[in-house]
Amino acid sequence: MLKTRVITAIFALIPMIWVFLKGDPQVIRIFFTILVGISAFEMAGMIFPALFKRLGDGKQESSVWLRYVTILLSCSLYVALVFADTHVIGYVGVGLLGPLLIGVFAGRTVDLSFVNASGLVLSIVYSVFPWVAVFALYERSNDPRYIFLLCTVVWCGDTGAYFAGRSLGKHKLAPRMSPNKTWEGAIG
């Protein structure tokens, strides 16, 4: 597990350092758009199977096309928010109305319509708005050091939680959601 984390961190850190050293705002916007797409893919991969298992018909293959729709809509909403000058609220409204309509009309039953719509909106919100906030931090400061500081704080917190949980962890935090997380790791 630690080996995988280190390898992932190295492969993620190299392009990030290059993008921020390049310093061009357009390159950073494109880089964040790619990160939004990756985030949307991961979120949809976690949310839809769980929703289908719990509320839907239990078919895992039903969620495959929803992952791609989530990526497309997430990247579109992010680009609209980051490149927009005015009327941002309208973009957010339209950006979230689309997934609702797709989800509702794509379901064969009322339960599946609910699963589709809620999964799309949750995946999109969770994968777009954190990156909008990170880009806003960069744009307001016009200095990549603040993004590095934010990432360093998150990485150190995650690393501290990992090692505290591995060495001291005895009490499970949420065994059904994440069986390896412990209270000791969360405090660490």
XYZ file of C-alpha atoms in Angstrom:
188
model
C 0.000 0.000 0.000
C 2.777 2.448 0.894
C 4.692 1.562 -2.273
C 1.626 2.330 -4.403
C 1.115 5.664 -2.643
C 4.742 6.703 -3.172
C 4.725 5.741 -6.861
C 1.433 7.581 -7.409
C 2.770 10.655 -5.613
C 5.916 10.727 -7.762
C 3.979 10.401 -11.004
C 1.511 13.074 -9.897
C 4.127 15.470 -8.576
C 6.293 15.620 -11.698
C 3.610 17.028 -14.052
C 2.321 19.316 -11.329
C 5.737 20.875 -10.737
C 6.264 21.292 -14.490
C 2.855 22.945 -14.971
C 3.359 25.395 -12.134
C 6.931 26.215 -13.104
C 5.688 26.919 -16.618
C 3.387 29.436 -14.983
C 1.083 30.081 -17.934
C -2.535 30.481 -16.689
C -3.916 28.759 -19.805
C -1.736 25.691 -19.216
C -2.852 25.623 -15.583
C -6.527 25.847 -16.646
C -6.052 22.898 -19.008
C -4.156 20.943 -16.337
C -6.972 21.520 -13.829
C -9.537 20.513 -16.458
C -7.701 17.195 -16.833
C -7.708 16.815 -13.035
C -11.460 17.500 -13.004
C -11.932 14.724 -15.562
C -9.867 12.287 -13.490
C -11.762 13.284 -10.342
C -15.115 12.834 -12.085
C -14.087 9.400 -13.363
C -13.053 8.315 -9.870
C -16.110 9.785 -8.144
C -18.515 8.201 -10.601
C -16.689 4.903 -10.197
C -17.322 5.020 -6.462
C -20.788 6.562 -6.334
C -22.747 4.801 -9.092
C -21.953 1.175 -8.171
C -22.815 1.919 -4.536
C -26.078 3.638 -5.481
C -27.069 0.888 -7.916
C -26.321 -1.762 -5.314
C -28.262 0.039 -2.597
C -31.133 1.668 -4.464
C -31.135 0.453 -8.040
C -31.291 -2.826 -9.854
C -27.812 -3.939 -8.734
C -26.345 -4.079 -12.249
C -22.795 -2.758 -12.246
C -22.664 -2.421 -16.030
C -25.516 0.093 -15.915
C -23.181 2.698 -14.468
C -20.484 2.567 -17.180
C -22.078 5.110 -19.530
C -22.816 7.348 -16.549
C -19.099 7.608 -15.814
C -18.452 9.073 -19.247
C -21.416 11.433 -18.987
C -20.091 12.541 -15.595
C -16.649 13.275 -17.062
C -18.107 15.244 -19.972
C -20.477 17.296 -17.822
C -17.890 17.900 -15.086
C -15.260 19.157 -17.517
C -17.842 21.291 -19.320
C -19.046 22.885 -16.090
C -15.488 23.495 -14.911
C -14.507 25.149 -18.175
C -17.648 27.296 -18.080
C -16.912 28.399 -14.521
C -13.204 29.059 -14.995
C -13.374 30.772 -18.367
C -16.574 32.727 -17.669
C -16.465 36.418 -16.910
C -20.059 37.059 -15.886
C -23.281 35.220 -15.131
C -21.516 32.369 -13.368
C -24.635 31.489 -11.383
C -26.440 30.741 -14.643
C -23.701 28.368 -15.740
C -23.916 26.506 -12.449
C -27.694 26.212 -12.767
C -27.551 24.943 -16.337
C -24.562 22.756 -15.484
C -26.529 20.972 -12.784
C -29.891 20.951 -14.576
C -28.421 18.912 -17.443
C -27.354 15.968 -15.255
C -30.697 15.995 -13.485
C -32.577 15.765 -16.763
C -30.271 13.099 -18.180
C -30.541 11.080 -15.000
C -34.310 11.334 -14.762
C -35.048 10.457 -18.372
C -32.426 7.703 -18.627
C -33.865 5.587 -15.802
C -36.206 2.721 -16.638
C -37.915 3.066 -13.263
C -38.432 5.848 -10.760
C -35.767 4.326 -8.493
C -33.215 4.199 -11.317
C -34.049 7.766 -12.324
C -33.336 8.856 -8.758
C -30.083 6.881 -8.698
C -28.951 8.352 -12.029
C -29.843 11.951 -11.184
C -28.465 11.960 -7.650
C -25.295 10.126 -8.678
C -24.613 12.535 -11.539
C -25.155 15.653 -9.450
C -23.145 14.340 -6.491
C -20.252 13.217 -8.714
C -20.164 16.506 -10.585
C -20.378 18.749 -7.522
C -17.738 16.778 -5.658
C -15.334 16.693 -8.603
C -15.763 20.243 -9.963
C -16.093 22.696 -7.106
C -12.927 21.793 -5.155
C -10.889 22.384 -8.332
C -12.724 25.667 -8.937
C -11.690 26.718 -5.421
C -8.058 25.687 -6.001
C -7.959 27.576 -9.297
C -9.504 30.633 -7.595
C -6.703 30.477 -5.019
C -4.140 30.427 -7.820
C -5.880 33.167 -9.792
C -6.240 35.537 -6.841
C -2.627 35.146 -5.775
C -1.153 34.588 -9.251
C 1.500 32.574 -7.473
C 1.810 28.773 -7.597
C 3.472 28.683 -4.172
C 0.040 28.887 -2.521
C -1.116 25.814 -4.424
C 2.055 23.981 -3.376
C 1.430 25.052 0.223
C -2.160 23.770 0.055
C -1.045 20.467 -1.488
C 1.768 20.102 1.047
C -0.630 20.587 3.962
C -3.045 18.008 2.504
C -0.256 15.526 1.711
C 1.326 15.887 5.165
C -2.061 15.443 6.833
C -2.778 12.357 4.753
C 0.683 10.928 5.408
C 0.400 11.595 9.145
C -3.013 9.944 9.256
C -1.701 6.945 7.317
C 1.293 6.324 9.582
C -0.614 7.067 12.804
C -3.345 4.663 11.739
C -0.873 1.953 10.739
C 1.104 2.131 13.968
C -1.540 3.049 16.558
C -4.861 2.188 14.930
C -7.135 -0.141 16.855
C -10.624 1.409 16.737
C -12.358 1.351 13.340
C -13.727 4.697 12.178
C -16.276 3.571 9.571
C -15.763 -0.141 8.863
C -18.470 -0.435 6.210
C -17.316 2.589 4.200
C -13.566 2.312 4.633
C -12.473 -0.756 6.586
C -8.854 0.338 7.152
C -9.586 3.803 8.561
C -9.195 4.176 12.329
C -9.930 6.878 14.878
C -6.245 6.997 15.756
C -5.372 7.666 12.118
C -7.983 10.420 11.861
C -6.557 12.127 14.955
C -2.991 11.608 13.673
